XYZ file of C-alpha atoms in Angstrom:
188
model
C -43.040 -12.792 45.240
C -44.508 -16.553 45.520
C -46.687 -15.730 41.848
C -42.899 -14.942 40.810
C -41.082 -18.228 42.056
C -43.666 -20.285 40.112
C -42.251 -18.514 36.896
C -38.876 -17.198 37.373
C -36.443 -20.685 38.144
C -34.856 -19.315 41.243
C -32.695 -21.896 41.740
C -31.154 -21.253 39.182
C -31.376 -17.388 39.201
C -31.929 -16.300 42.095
C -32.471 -12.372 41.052
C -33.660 -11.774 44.482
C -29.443 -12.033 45.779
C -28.523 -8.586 44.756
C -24.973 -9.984 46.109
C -23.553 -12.954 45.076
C -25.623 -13.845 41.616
C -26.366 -9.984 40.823
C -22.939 -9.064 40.821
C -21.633 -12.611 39.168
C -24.513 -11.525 36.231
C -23.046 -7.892 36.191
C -19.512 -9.430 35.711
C -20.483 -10.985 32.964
C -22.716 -8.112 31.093
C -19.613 -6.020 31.793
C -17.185 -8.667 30.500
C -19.671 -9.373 27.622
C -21.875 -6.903 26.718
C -24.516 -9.430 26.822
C -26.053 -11.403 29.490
C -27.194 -14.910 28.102
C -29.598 -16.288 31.402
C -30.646 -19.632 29.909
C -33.460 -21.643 31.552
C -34.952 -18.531 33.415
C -38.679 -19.766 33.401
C -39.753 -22.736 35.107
C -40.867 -24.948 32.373
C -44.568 -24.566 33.975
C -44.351 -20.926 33.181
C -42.740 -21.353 29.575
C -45.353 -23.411 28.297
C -47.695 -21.444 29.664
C -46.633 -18.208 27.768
C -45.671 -20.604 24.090
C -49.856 -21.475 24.721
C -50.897 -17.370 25.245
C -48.566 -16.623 22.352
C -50.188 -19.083 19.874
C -53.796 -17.877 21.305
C -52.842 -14.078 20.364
C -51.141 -15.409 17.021
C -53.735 -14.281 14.797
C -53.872 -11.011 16.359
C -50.347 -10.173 15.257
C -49.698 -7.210 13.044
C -47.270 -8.298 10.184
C -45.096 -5.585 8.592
C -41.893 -5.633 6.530
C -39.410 -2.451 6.916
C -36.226 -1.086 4.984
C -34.270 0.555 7.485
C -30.301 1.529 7.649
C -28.142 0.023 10.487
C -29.164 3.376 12.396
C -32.342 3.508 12.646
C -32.311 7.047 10.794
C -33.003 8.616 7.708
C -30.278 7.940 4.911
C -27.307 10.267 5.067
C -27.057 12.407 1.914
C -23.547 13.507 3.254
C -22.625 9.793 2.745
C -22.375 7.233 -0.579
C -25.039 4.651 -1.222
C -22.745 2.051 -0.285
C -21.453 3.335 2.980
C -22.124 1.123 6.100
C -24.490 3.685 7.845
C -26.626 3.996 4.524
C -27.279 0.269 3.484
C -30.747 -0.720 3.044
C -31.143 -3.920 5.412
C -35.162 -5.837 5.802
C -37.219 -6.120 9.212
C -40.260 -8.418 8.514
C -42.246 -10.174 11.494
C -45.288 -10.127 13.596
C -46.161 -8.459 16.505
C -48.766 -8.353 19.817
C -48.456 -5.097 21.291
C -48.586 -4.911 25.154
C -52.783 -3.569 24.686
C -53.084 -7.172 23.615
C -51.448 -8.980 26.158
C -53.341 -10.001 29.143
C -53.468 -8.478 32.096
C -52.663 -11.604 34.231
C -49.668 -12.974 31.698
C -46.379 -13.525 33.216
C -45.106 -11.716 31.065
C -46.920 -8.334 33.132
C -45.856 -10.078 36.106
C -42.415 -10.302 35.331
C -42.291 -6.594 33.549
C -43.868 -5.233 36.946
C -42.374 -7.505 39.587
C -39.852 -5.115 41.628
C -37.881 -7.943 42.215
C -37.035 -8.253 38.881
C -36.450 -4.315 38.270
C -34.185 -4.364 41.742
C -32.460 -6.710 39.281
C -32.038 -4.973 36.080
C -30.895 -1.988 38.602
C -28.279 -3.935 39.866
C -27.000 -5.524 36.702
C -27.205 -2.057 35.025
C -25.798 -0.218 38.198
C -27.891 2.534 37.986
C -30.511 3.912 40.893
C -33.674 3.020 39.232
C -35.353 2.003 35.747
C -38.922 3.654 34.687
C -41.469 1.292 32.744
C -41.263 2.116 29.036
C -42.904 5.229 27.873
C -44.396 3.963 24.409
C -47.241 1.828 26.454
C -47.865 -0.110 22.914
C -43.923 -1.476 22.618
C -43.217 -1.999 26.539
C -43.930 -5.794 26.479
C -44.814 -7.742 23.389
C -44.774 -10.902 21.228
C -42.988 -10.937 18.455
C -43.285 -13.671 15.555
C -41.324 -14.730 12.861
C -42.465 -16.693 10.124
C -39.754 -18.739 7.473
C -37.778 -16.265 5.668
C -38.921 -13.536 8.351
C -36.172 -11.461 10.047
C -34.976 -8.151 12.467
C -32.696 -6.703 10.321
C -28.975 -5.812 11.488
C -29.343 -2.320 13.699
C -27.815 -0.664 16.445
C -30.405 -0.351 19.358
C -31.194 3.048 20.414
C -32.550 2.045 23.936
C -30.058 1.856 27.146
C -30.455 -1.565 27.439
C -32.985 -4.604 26.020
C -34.662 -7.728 27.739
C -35.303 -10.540 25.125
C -37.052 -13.560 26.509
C -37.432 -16.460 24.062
C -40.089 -18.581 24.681
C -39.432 -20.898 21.392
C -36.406 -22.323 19.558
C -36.217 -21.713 15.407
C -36.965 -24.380 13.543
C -32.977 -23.628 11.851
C -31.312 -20.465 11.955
C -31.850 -18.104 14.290
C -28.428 -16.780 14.427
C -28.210 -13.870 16.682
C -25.266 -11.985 16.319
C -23.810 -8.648 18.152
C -20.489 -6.675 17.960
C -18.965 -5.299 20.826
C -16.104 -3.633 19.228
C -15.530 -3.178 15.750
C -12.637 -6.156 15.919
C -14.321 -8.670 18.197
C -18.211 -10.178 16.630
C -19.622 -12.804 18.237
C -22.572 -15.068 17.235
C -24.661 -16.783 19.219
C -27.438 -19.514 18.077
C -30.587 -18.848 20.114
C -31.835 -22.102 21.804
């Protein structure tokens, strides 16, 4: 727990209060769909993982993807132009969790059960398993100009994003959670 407290900024989330700030976080997932927990690092720990993730930089594997909004093969049931069968573009870099150190934070964060007592909580469920696909569990991902994740829907139960570096400009991320409600957020 103390290795945790020097990354995680407990005073302002304290994830070990399954009471009070668990259930004020699950309020707002619930309300929102997303949970936005800005300034989780201490700033010792963030520039500690923006240094590991310009050291395993040039051990990134680059690729570029056409993919539809589902993740699946193109419907021949349904036109070209329909939603589900629109070619969108996924470009960027990745460090697969092989690469990653074994004494990051970002292992110590992935494995603390603090933090999966949590995700439990938020999620309300009785427990979470580590990810099966040992290469995609943890990783960096890197986008250079022009680079982007393409609109999808994502076919896990739930995602943790933790950005450890502000875009130079863009960097729109936007989700829907209805069909007459989209919301945008600008990552910071």
């Amino acid at each position: 727990m103390n290795n945790l407290r020097t990354i995680i900024d407990f005073q302002r989330h304290p994830i070990d209060d399954l009471n009070s700030y668990a259930q004020s976080c699950r309020s707002e997932l619930q309300k929102n769909s997303i949970l936005a927990l800005n300034n989780f690092l201490t700033k010792e720990a963030l520039v500690k993982l923006q240094h590991e993730a310009q050291t395993l930089n040039d051990k990134a594997f680059y690729c570029s993807q056409n993919h539809n909004v589902l993740l699946t093969q193109k419907n021949t049931l349904l036109g070209d132009k329909h939603p589900c069968n629109i070619e969108v573009v996924s470009d960027k870099g990745c460090v697969p969790h092989d690469l990653i150190p074994g004494n990051s934070s970002l292992r110590t964060i992935y494995n603390s059960a603090f933090f999966k007592n949590f995700i439990q909580s938020l999620l309300s469920v009785e427990k979470i398993y580590p990810y099966a696909d040992t290469l995609s569990s943890i990783n960096y991902n890197y986008y250079e100009k022009h680079q982007q994740l393409g609109w999808h829907f994502d076919n896990a139960s739930f995602a943790i994003a933790l950005m450890i570096q502000s875009s130079a400009s863009g960097g729109n991320f936007q989700y829907v959670v209805d069909a007459r409600n989209v919301e945008k957020n600008t990552l910071n």
